[in-house]
């Protein structure tokens, strides 16, 4: 399969990639990300551990890896008004994985930006507002997550 562009040349801001490093244990990091998401306006209606599932089902021996499915209901409702296909990408996932004991990476990409880039979402003022609003919530989330790392370093 050939992609019509070089993915390495896409600026991560175009698809809303965000990352943070947390210097804490895995369970503590998952709880912290959950609390920060809820604090800024995301609920967590879905969460699961792919690592636990894979370790159990196929003896994968994976390090801790957890998915928090974040959602802001009013934004989700507005997005569905614009395109029902966006539901195929719901919820907005925050991933927490253990890089090494005591070091967790938190990762996110913007489903709203990806949907727009792929043509799933319309090129409209409303969709631009959805991207802006979810982007602001995500920026606030990662600013709070990154401030934990800065506090640890000082």
GROMACS .gro file of N, CA and C in nm:
model
  462
    1UNK      N    1   0.084  -0.117   0.000
    1UNK     CA    2   0.000   0.000   0.000
    1UNK      C    3   0.089   0.124   0.000
    2UNK      N    4   0.067   0.210  -0.093
    2UNK     CA    5   0.142   0.335  -0.100
    2UNK      C    6   0.058   0.450  -0.047
    3UNK      N    7   0.115   0.522   0.047
    3UNK     CA    8   0.049   0.640   0.101
    3UNK      C    9   0.084   0.756   0.009
    4UNK      N   10  -0.012   0.843  -0.026
    4UNK     CA   11   0.013   0.949  -0.123
    4UNK      C   12   0.102   1.064  -0.071
    5UNK      N   13   0.158   1.048   0.046
    5UNK     CA   14   0.248   1.148   0.103
    5UNK      C   15   0.343   1.075   0.198
    6UNK      N   16   0.451   1.140   0.233
    6UNK     CA   17   0.547   1.081   0.326
    6UNK      C   18   0.504   1.117   0.468
    7UNK      N   19   0.457   1.019   0.546
    7UNK     CA   20   0.412   1.048   0.683
    7UNK      C   21   0.520   1.113   0.769
    8UNK      N   22   0.646   1.084   0.743
    8UNK     CA   23   0.755   1.144   0.821
    8UNK      C   24   0.765   1.295   0.798
    9UNK      N   25   0.707   1.344   0.689
    9UNK     CA   26   0.714   1.486   0.659
    9UNK      C   27   0.598   1.566   0.719
   10UNK      N   28   0.504   1.498   0.783
   10UNK     CA   29   0.390   1.566   0.843
   10UNK      C   30   0.429   1.617   0.981
   11UNK      N   31   0.403   1.742   1.005
   11UNK     CA   32   0.428   1.803   1.136
   11UNK      C   33   0.333   1.739   1.237
   12UNK      N   34   0.384   1.689   1.350
   12UNK     CA   35   0.296   1.628   1.450
   12UNK      C   36   0.182   1.719   1.497
   13UNK      N   37   0.199   1.849   1.488
   13UNK     CA   38   0.090   1.941   1.524
   13UNK      C   39  -0.030   1.924   1.431
   14UNK      N   40  -0.004   1.881   1.306
   14UNK     CA   41  -0.113   1.864   1.209
   14UNK      C   42  -0.208   1.751   1.248
   15UNK      N   43  -0.160   1.654   1.324
   15UNK     CA   44  -0.249   1.548   1.369
   15UNK      C   45  -0.263   1.547   1.522
   16UNK      N   46  -0.214   1.653   1.585
   16UNK     CA   47  -0.238   1.673   1.727
   16UNK      C   48  -0.164   1.578   1.818
   17UNK      N   49  -0.044   1.538   1.780
   17UNK     CA   50   0.034   1.448   1.865
   17UNK      C   51   0.085   1.523   1.988
   18UNK      N   52   0.064   1.464   2.104
   18UNK     CA   53   0.111   1.518   2.231
   18UNK      C   54   0.173   1.404   2.310
   19UNK      N   55   0.279   1.436   2.385
   19UNK     CA   56   0.343   1.336   2.470
   19UNK      C   57   0.390   1.401   2.599
   20UNK      N   58   0.393   1.324   2.704
   20UNK     CA   59   0.447   1.368   2.833
   20UNK      C   60   0.516   1.248   2.897
   21UNK      N   61   0.615   1.276   2.977
   21UNK     CA   62   0.683   1.173   3.055
   21UNK      C   63   0.649   1.196   3.201
   22UNK      N   64   0.608   1.090   3.270
   22UNK     CA   65   0.577   1.098   3.412
   22UNK      C   66   0.673   1.008   3.488
   23UNK      N   67   0.740   1.065   3.584
   23UNK     CA   68   0.835   0.991   3.668
   23UNK      C   69   0.759   0.935   3.788
   24UNK      N   70   0.690   0.825   3.765
   24UNK     CA   71   0.610   0.761   3.869
   24UNK      C   72   0.578   0.620   3.823
   25UNK      N   73   0.522   0.541   3.911
   25UNK     CA   74   0.481   0.406   3.876
   25UNK      C   75   0.364   0.407   3.779
   26UNK      N   76   0.342   0.292   3.715
   26UNK     CA   77   0.239   0.283   3.610
   26UNK      C   78   0.099   0.310   3.665
   27UNK      N   79   0.060   0.241   3.771
   27UNK     CA   80  -0.075   0.260   3.827
   27UNK      C   81  -0.096   0.404   3.871
   28UNK      N   82   0.006   0.463   3.932
   28UNK     CA   83  -0.002   0.602   3.976
   28UNK      C   84  -0.018   0.695   3.855
   29UNK      N   85   0.054   0.666   3.748
   29UNK     CA   86   0.046   0.749   3.627
   29UNK      C   87  -0.092   0.739   3.563
   30UNK      N   88  -0.147   0.619   3.555
   30UNK     CA   89  -0.281   0.602   3.498
   30UNK      C   90  -0.382   0.683   3.579
   31UNK      N   91  -0.375   0.673   3.712
   31UNK     CA   92  -0.467   0.748   3.797
   31UNK      C   93  -0.447   0.899   3.780
   32UNK      N   94  -0.322   0.942   3.771
   32UNK     CA   95  -0.293   1.085   3.754
   32UNK      C   96  -0.349   1.137   3.621
   33UNK      N   97  -0.329   1.061   3.513
   33UNK     CA   98  -0.381   1.104   3.382
   33UNK      C   99  -0.534   1.109   3.387
   34UNK      N  100  -0.595   1.010   3.449
   34UNK     CA  101  -0.742   1.010   3.463
   34UNK      C  102  -0.788   1.135   3.536
   35UNK      N  103  -0.724   1.169   3.647
   35UNK     CA  104  -0.763   1.287   3.726
   35UNK      C  105  -0.744   1.416   3.647
   36UNK      N  106  -0.631   1.429   3.576
   36UNK     CA  107  -0.606   1.551   3.498
   36UNK      C  108  -0.708   1.564   3.386
   37UNK      N  109  -0.737   1.455   3.317
   37UNK     CA  110  -0.837   1.459   3.210
   37UNK      C  111  -0.971   1.508   3.264
   38UNK      N  112  -1.014   1.452   3.375
   38UNK     CA  113  -1.142   1.492   3.433
   38UNK      C  114  -1.139   1.637   3.481
   39UNK      N  115  -1.025   1.680   3.533
   39UNK     CA  116  -1.009   1.817   3.580
   39UNK      C  117  -1.026   1.920   3.468
   40UNK      N  118  -0.980   1.888   3.347
   40UNK     CA  119  -0.987   1.984   3.237
   40UNK      C  120  -1.115   1.972   3.153
   41UNK      N  121  -1.198   1.870   3.179
   41UNK     CA  122  -1.325   1.861   3.107
   41UNK      C  123  -1.345   1.736   3.024
   42UNK      N  124  -1.255   1.640   3.034
   42UNK     CA  125  -1.275   1.511   2.967
   42UNK      C  126  -1.326   1.411   3.070
   43UNK      N  127  -1.429   1.337   3.033
   43UNK     CA  128  -1.468   1.222   3.112
   43UNK      C  129  -1.392   1.101   3.059
   44UNK      N  130  -1.396   0.991   3.132
   44UNK     CA  131  -1.329   0.868   3.087
   44UNK      C  132  -1.434   0.757   3.083
   45UNK      N  133  -1.512   0.748   2.974
   45UNK     CA  134  -1.617   0.647   2.968
   45UNK      C  135  -1.566   0.506   2.936
   46UNK      N  136  -1.443   0.496   2.883
   46UNK     CA  137  -1.389   0.367   2.843
   46UNK      C  138  -1.243   0.362   2.887
   47UNK      N  139  -1.202   0.249   2.942
   47UNK     CA  140  -1.061   0.229   2.971
   47UNK      C  141  -1.032   0.079   2.976
   48UNK      N  142  -0.912   0.045   2.935
   48UNK     CA  143  -0.873  -0.096   2.936
   48UNK      C  144  -0.722  -0.109   2.925
   49UNK      N  145  -0.673  -0.228   2.955
   49UNK     CA  146  -0.531  -0.257   2.950
   49UNK      C  147  -0.504  -0.360   2.840
   50UNK      N  148  -0.459  -0.313   2.721
   50UNK     CA  149  -0.424  -0.410   2.617
   50UNK      C  150  -0.314  -0.505   2.663
   51UNK      N  151  -0.220  -0.456   2.744
   51UNK     CA  152  -0.110  -0.544   2.788
   51UNK      C  153  -0.164  -0.660   2.872
   52UNK      N  154  -0.256  -0.632   2.964
   52UNK     CA  155  -0.314  -0.740   3.044
   52UNK      C  156  -0.388  -0.840   2.956
   53UNK      N  157  -0.467  -0.788   2.862
   53UNK     CA  158  -0.541  -0.876   2.771
   53UNK      C  159  -0.447  -0.964   2.689
   54UNK      N  160  -0.345  -0.902   2.629
   54UNK     CA  161  -0.253  -0.978   2.545
   54UNK      C  162  -0.168  -1.075   2.627
   55UNK      N  163  -0.128  -1.033   2.746
   55UNK     CA  164  -0.050  -1.123   2.832
   55UNK      C  165  -0.133  -1.246   2.869
   56UNK      N  166  -0.262  -1.224   2.892
   56UNK     CA  167  -0.351  -1.335   2.929
   56UNK      C  168  -0.384  -1.423   2.809
   57UNK      N  169  -0.418  -1.361   2.695
   57UNK     CA  170  -0.470  -1.437   2.580
   57UNK      C  171  -0.362  -1.502   2.494
   58UNK      N  172  -0.248  -1.435   2.476
   58UNK     CA  173  -0.146  -1.491   2.387
   58UNK      C  174  -0.008  -1.496   2.453
   59UNK      N  175  -0.007  -1.486   2.586
   59UNK     CA  176   0.118  -1.494   2.662
   59UNK      C  177   0.223  -1.399   2.604
   60UNK      N  178   0.184  -1.272   2.584
   60UNK     CA  179   0.268  -1.174   2.515
   60UNK      C  180   0.382  -1.119   2.599
   61UNK      N  181   0.374  -1.126   2.730
   61UNK     CA  182   0.477  -1.072   2.818
   61UNK      C  183   0.503  -0.924   2.790
   62UNK      N  184   0.395  -0.847   2.779
   62UNK     CA  185   0.405  -0.703   2.753
   62UNK      C  186   0.418  -0.626   2.883
   63UNK      N  187   0.495  -0.517   2.876
   63UNK     CA  188   0.503  -0.423   2.988
   63UNK      C  189   0.370  -0.349   2.999
   64UNK      N  190   0.343  -0.288   3.115
   64UNK     CA  191   0.215  -0.217   3.133
   64UNK      C  192   0.186  -0.115   3.023
   65UNK      N  193   0.064  -0.121   2.970
   65UNK     CA  194   0.016  -0.036   2.862
   65UNK      C  195  -0.132  -0.017   2.886
   66UNK      N  196  -0.178   0.108   2.899
   66UNK     CA  197  -0.315   0.134   2.938
   66UNK      C  198  -0.377   0.241   2.850
   67UNK      N  199  -0.504   0.223   2.817
   67UNK     CA  200  -0.577   0.318   2.732
   67UNK      C  201  -0.690   0.380   2.814
   68UNK      N  202  -0.688   0.513   2.821
   68UNK     CA  203  -0.797   0.589   2.882
   68UNK      C  204  -0.873   0.657   2.770
   69UNK      N  205  -0.997   0.618   2.749
   69UNK     CA  206  -1.079   0.676   2.643
   69UNK      C  207  -1.146   0.803   2.694
   70UNK      N  208  -1.086   0.918   2.661
   70UNK     CA  209  -1.136   1.047   2.709
   70UNK      C  210  -1.246   1.100   2.618
   71UNK      N  211  -1.343   1.171   2.678
   71UNK     CA  212  -1.452   1.227   2.599
   71UNK      C  213  -1.510   1.349   2.669
   72UNK      N  214  -1.536   1.452   2.592
   72UNK     CA  215  -1.612   1.566   2.639
   72UNK      C  216  -1.747   1.554   2.569
   73UNK      N  217  -1.853   1.517   2.642
   73UNK     CA  218  -1.982   1.487   2.578
   73UNK      C  219  -2.038   1.597   2.489
   74UNK      N  220  -2.025   1.723   2.529
   74UNK     CA  221  -2.083   1.829   2.446
   74UNK      C  222  -2.007   1.844   2.315
   75UNK      N  223  -1.876   1.826   2.319
   75UNK     CA  224  -1.798   1.833   2.194
   75UNK      C  225  -1.827   1.710   2.107
   76UNK      N  226  -1.839   1.593   2.169
   76UNK     CA  227  -1.871   1.471   2.094
   76UNK      C  228  -2.007   1.486   2.025
   77UNK      N  229  -2.103   1.543   2.095
   77UNK     CA  230  -2.236   1.565   2.037
   77UNK      C  231  -2.228   1.659   1.918
   78UNK      N  232  -2.154   1.767   1.933
   78UNK     CA  233  -2.137   1.864   1.824
   78UNK      C  234  -2.066   1.798   1.706
   79UNK      N  235  -1.964   1.717   1.733
   79UNK     CA  236  -1.891   1.650   1.626
   79UNK      C  237  -1.982   1.554   1.549
   80UNK      N  238  -2.067   1.481   1.621
   80UNK     CA  239  -2.160   1.389   1.555
   80UNK      C  240  -2.263   1.464   1.471
   81UNK      N  241  -2.299   1.586   1.513
   81UNK     CA  242  -2.389   1.667   1.431
   81UNK      C  243  -2.324   1.701   1.297
   82UNK      N  244  -2.193   1.715   1.296
   82UNK     CA  245  -2.120   1.749   1.174
   82UNK      C  246  -2.095   1.628   1.085
   83UNK      N  247  -2.063   1.514   1.146
   83UNK     CA  248  -2.041   1.391   1.069
   83UNK      C  249  -2.056   1.270   1.159
   84UNK      N  250  -2.145   1.181   1.124
   84UNK     CA  251  -2.167   1.060   1.202
   84UNK      C  252  -2.045   0.967   1.196
   85UNK      N  253  -1.965   0.981   1.092
   85UNK     CA  254  -1.848   0.893   1.076
   85UNK      C  255  -1.743   0.914   1.184
   86UNK      N  256  -1.745   1.030   1.252
   86UNK     CA  257  -1.644   1.056   1.355
   86UNK      C  258  -1.653   0.954   1.468
   87UNK      N  259  -1.771   0.896   1.488
   87UNK     CA  260  -1.787   0.795   1.592
   87UNK      C  261  -1.695   0.675   1.574
   88UNK      N  262  -1.651   0.652   1.452
   88UNK     CA  263  -1.555   0.544   1.427
   88UNK      C  264  -1.421   0.567   1.492
   89UNK      N  265  -1.395   0.690   1.532
   89UNK     CA  266  -1.270   0.724   1.599
   89UNK      C  267  -1.287   0.753   1.748
   90UNK      N  268  -1.411   0.756   1.797
   90UNK     CA  269  -1.435   0.783   1.940
   90UNK      C  270  -1.383   0.669   2.024
   91UNK      N  271  -1.345   0.688   2.146
   91UNK     CA  272  -1.320   0.816   2.213
   91UNK      C  273  -1.180   0.868   2.182
   92UNK      N  274  -1.148   0.983   2.237
   92UNK     CA  275  -1.015   1.042   2.222
   92UNK      C  276  -0.923   0.972   2.322
   93UNK      N  277  -0.834   0.891   2.275
   93UNK     CA  278  -0.754   0.809   2.366
   93UNK      C  279  -0.631   0.879   2.421
   94UNK      N  280  -0.608   0.856   2.549
   94UNK     CA  281  -0.485   0.891   2.618
   94UNK      C  282  -0.419   0.758   2.652
   95UNK      N  283  -0.300   0.735   2.602
   95UNK     CA  284  -0.230   0.609   2.623
   95UNK      C  285  -0.121   0.630   2.727
   96UNK      N  286  -0.108   0.535   2.819
   96UNK     CA  287  -0.001   0.539   2.919
   96UNK      C  288   0.074   0.408   2.909
   97UNK      N  289   0.204   0.417   2.878
   97UNK     CA  290   0.283   0.294   2.876
   97UNK      C  291   0.412   0.312   2.954
   98UNK      N  292   0.455   0.201   3.011
   98UNK     CA  293   0.576   0.201   3.092
   98UNK      C  294   0.697   0.182   3.002
   99UNK      N  295   0.780   0.286   2.997
   99UNK     CA  296   0.905   0.276   2.921
   99UNK      C  297   1.009   0.200   3.002
  100UNK      N  298   1.006   0.222   3.130
  100UNK     CA  299   1.090   0.150   3.226
  100UNK      C  300   1.025   0.172   3.362
  101UNK      N  301   1.055   0.089   3.461
  101UNK     CA  302   0.994   0.111   3.592
  101UNK      C  303   1.018   0.255   3.640
  102UNK      N  304   0.909   0.320   3.682
  102UNK     CA  305   0.918   0.457   3.731
  102UNK      C  306   0.916   0.563   3.622
  103UNK      N  307   0.902   0.522   3.495
  103UNK     CA  308   0.898   0.618   3.383
  103UNK      C  309   0.786   0.577   3.287
  104UNK      N  310   0.683   0.662   3.283
  104UNK     CA  311   0.565   0.636   3.200
  104UNK      C  312   0.554   0.741   3.090
  105UNK      N  313   0.522   0.698   2.970
  105UNK     CA  314   0.495   0.791   2.861
  105UNK      C  315   0.345   0.802   2.842
  106UNK      N  316   0.297   0.925   2.829
  106UNK     CA  317   0.156   0.952   2.801
  106UNK      C  318   0.151   1.003   2.657
  107UNK      N  319   0.061   0.945   2.577
  107UNK     CA  320   0.058   0.975   2.433
  107UNK      C  321  -0.086   0.999   2.388
  108UNK      N  322  -0.101   1.092   2.293
  108UNK     CA  323  -0.233   1.126   2.239
  108UNK      C  324  -0.218   1.180   2.097
  109UNK      N  325  -0.312   1.147   2.011
  109UNK     CA  326  -0.326   1.214   1.881
  109UNK      C  327  -0.469   1.264   1.871
  110UNK      N  328  -0.488   1.373   1.800
  110UNK     CA  329  -0.620   1.435   1.788
  110UNK      C  330  -0.704   1.364   1.683
  111UNK      N  331  -0.810   1.297   1.727
  111UNK     CA  332  -0.899   1.232   1.630
  111UNK      C  333  -0.970   1.336   1.545
  112UNK      N  334  -0.991   1.455   1.601
  112UNK     CA  335  -1.060   1.560   1.526
  112UNK      C  336  -0.972   1.610   1.411
  113UNK      N  337  -0.842   1.628   1.437
  113UNK     CA  338  -0.751   1.670   1.331
  113UNK      C  339  -0.731   1.559   1.228
  114UNK      N  340  -0.719   1.436   1.275
  114UNK     CA  341  -0.701   1.323   1.183
  114UNK      C  342  -0.824   1.307   1.094
  115UNK      N  343  -0.943   1.318   1.154
  115UNK     CA  344  -1.067   1.306   1.075
  115UNK      C  345  -1.073   1.413   0.968
  116UNK      N  346  -1.033   1.534   1.002
  116UNK     CA  347  -1.034   1.643   0.904
  116UNK      C  348  -0.933   1.616   0.794
  117UNK      N  349  -0.813   1.574   0.833
  117UNK     CA  350  -0.706   1.549   0.735
  117UNK      C  351  -0.744   1.436   0.638
  118UNK      N  352  -0.818   1.338   0.688
  118UNK     CA  353  -0.858   1.224   0.604
  118UNK      C  354  -0.986   1.250   0.525
  119UNK      N  355  -1.051   1.363   0.549
  119UNK     CA  356  -1.174   1.393   0.477
  119UNK      C  357  -1.298   1.331   0.539
  120UNK      N  358  -1.285   1.274   0.659
  120UNK     CA  359  -1.400   1.219   0.730
  120UNK      C  360  -1.486   1.332   0.784
  121UNK      N  361  -1.419   1.440   0.825
  121UNK     CA  362  -1.489   1.556   0.882
  121UNK      C  363  -1.492   1.669   0.779
  122UNK      N  364  -1.594   1.753   0.788
  122UNK     CA  365  -1.607   1.861   0.690
  122UNK      C  366  -1.505   1.972   0.709
  123UNK      N  367  -1.484   2.045   0.602
  123UNK     CA  368  -1.399   2.165   0.607
  123UNK      C  369  -1.493   2.282   0.634
  124UNK      N  370  -1.525   2.298   0.763
  124UNK     CA  371  -1.624   2.399   0.800
  124UNK      C  372  -1.577   2.479   0.921
  125UNK      N  373  -1.643   2.593   0.943
  125UNK     CA  374  -1.612   2.675   1.059
  125UNK      C  375  -1.643   2.599   1.188
  126UNK      N  376  -1.752   2.524   1.188
  126UNK     CA  377  -1.788   2.446   1.306
  126UNK      C  378  -1.681   2.344   1.339
  127UNK      N  379  -1.631   2.276   1.235
  127UNK     CA  380  -1.527   2.175   1.261
  127UNK      C  381  -1.398   2.242   1.309
  128UNK      N  382  -1.366   2.356   1.256
  128UNK     CA  383  -1.248   2.431   1.303
  128UNK      C  384  -1.264   2.465   1.451
  129UNK      N  385  -1.384   2.502   1.492
  129UNK     CA  386  -1.410   2.532   1.633
  129UNK      C  387  -1.396   2.406   1.719
  130UNK      N  388  -1.441   2.293   1.668
  130UNK     CA  389  -1.427   2.166   1.741
  130UNK      C  390  -1.278   2.135   1.759
  131UNK      N  391  -1.201   2.149   1.654
  131UNK     CA  392  -1.057   2.125   1.663
  131UNK      C  393  -0.992   2.220   1.763
  132UNK      N  394  -1.030   2.347   1.757
  132UNK     CA  395  -0.974   2.446   1.850
  132UNK      C  396  -1.010   2.411   1.995
  133UNK      N  397  -1.134   2.378   2.020
  133UNK     CA  398  -1.178   2.349   2.157
  133UNK      C  399  -1.111   2.223   2.211
  134UNK      N  400  -1.112   2.116   2.133
  134UNK     CA  401  -1.047   1.994   2.181
  134UNK      C  402  -0.896   2.016   2.194
  135UNK      N  403  -0.839   2.097   2.105
  135UNK     CA  404  -0.697   2.129   2.115
  135UNK      C  405  -0.663   2.203   2.242
  136UNK      N  406  -0.750   2.297   2.281
  136UNK     CA  407  -0.727   2.372   2.406
  136UNK      C  408  -0.734   2.279   2.527
  137UNK      N  409  -0.833   2.189   2.529
  137UNK     CA  410  -0.844   2.094   2.640
  137UNK      C  411  -0.722   2.003   2.646
  138UNK      N  412  -0.676   1.958   2.530
  138UNK     CA  413  -0.559   1.871   2.526
  138UNK      C  414  -0.433   1.946   2.567
  139UNK      N  415  -0.420   2.069   2.521
  139UNK     CA  416  -0.304   2.151   2.562
  139UNK      C  417  -0.302   2.166   2.714
  140UNK      N  418  -0.419   2.195   2.772
  140UNK     CA  419  -0.426   2.211   2.918
  140UNK      C  420  -0.391   2.079   2.987
  141UNK      N  421  -0.442   1.968   2.935
  141UNK     CA  422  -0.411   1.838   2.993
  141UNK      C  423  -0.260   1.814   2.993
  142UNK      N  424  -0.195   1.833   2.879
  142UNK     CA  425  -0.052   1.804   2.870
  142UNK      C  426   0.033   1.908   2.943
  143UNK      N  427  -0.014   2.030   2.954
  143UNK     CA  428   0.058   2.130   3.035
  143UNK      C  429   0.060   2.083   3.180
  144UNK      N  430  -0.053   2.032   3.228
  144UNK     CA  431  -0.059   1.983   3.366
  144UNK      C  432   0.026   1.857   3.382
  145UNK      N  433   0.021   1.767   3.284
  145UNK     CA  434   0.102   1.645   3.293
  145UNK      C  435   0.251   1.681   3.289
  146UNK      N  436   0.289   1.771   3.200
  146UNK     CA  437   0.430   1.811   3.190
  146UNK      C  438   0.476   1.887   3.313
  147UNK      N  439   0.386   1.957   3.383
  147UNK     CA  440   0.427   2.031   3.502
  147UNK      C  441   0.468   1.934   3.613
  148UNK      N  442   0.412   1.814   3.613
  148UNK     CA  443   0.453   1.713   3.712
  148UNK      C  444   0.599   1.677   3.688
  149UNK      N  445   0.637   1.658   3.562
  149UNK     CA  446   0.776   1.625   3.529
  149UNK      C  447   0.869   1.739   3.566
  150UNK      N  448   0.827   1.863   3.541
  150UNK     CA  449   0.911   1.978   3.575
  150UNK      C  450   0.928   1.987   3.726
  151UNK      N  451   0.822   1.957   3.803
  151UNK     CA  452   0.832   1.958   3.949
  151UNK      C  453   0.930   1.852   3.997
  152UNK      N  454   0.930   1.735   3.931
  152UNK     CA  455   1.020   1.627   3.969
  152UNK      C  456   1.165   1.666   3.939
  153UNK      N  457   1.189   1.737   3.828
  153UNK     CA  458   1.324   1.773   3.788
  153UNK      C  459   1.383   1.882   3.876
  154UNK      N  460   1.300   1.962   3.943
  154UNK     CA  461   1.351   2.072   4.024
  154UNK      C  462   1.370   2.037   4.167
   0.00000   0.00000   0.00000
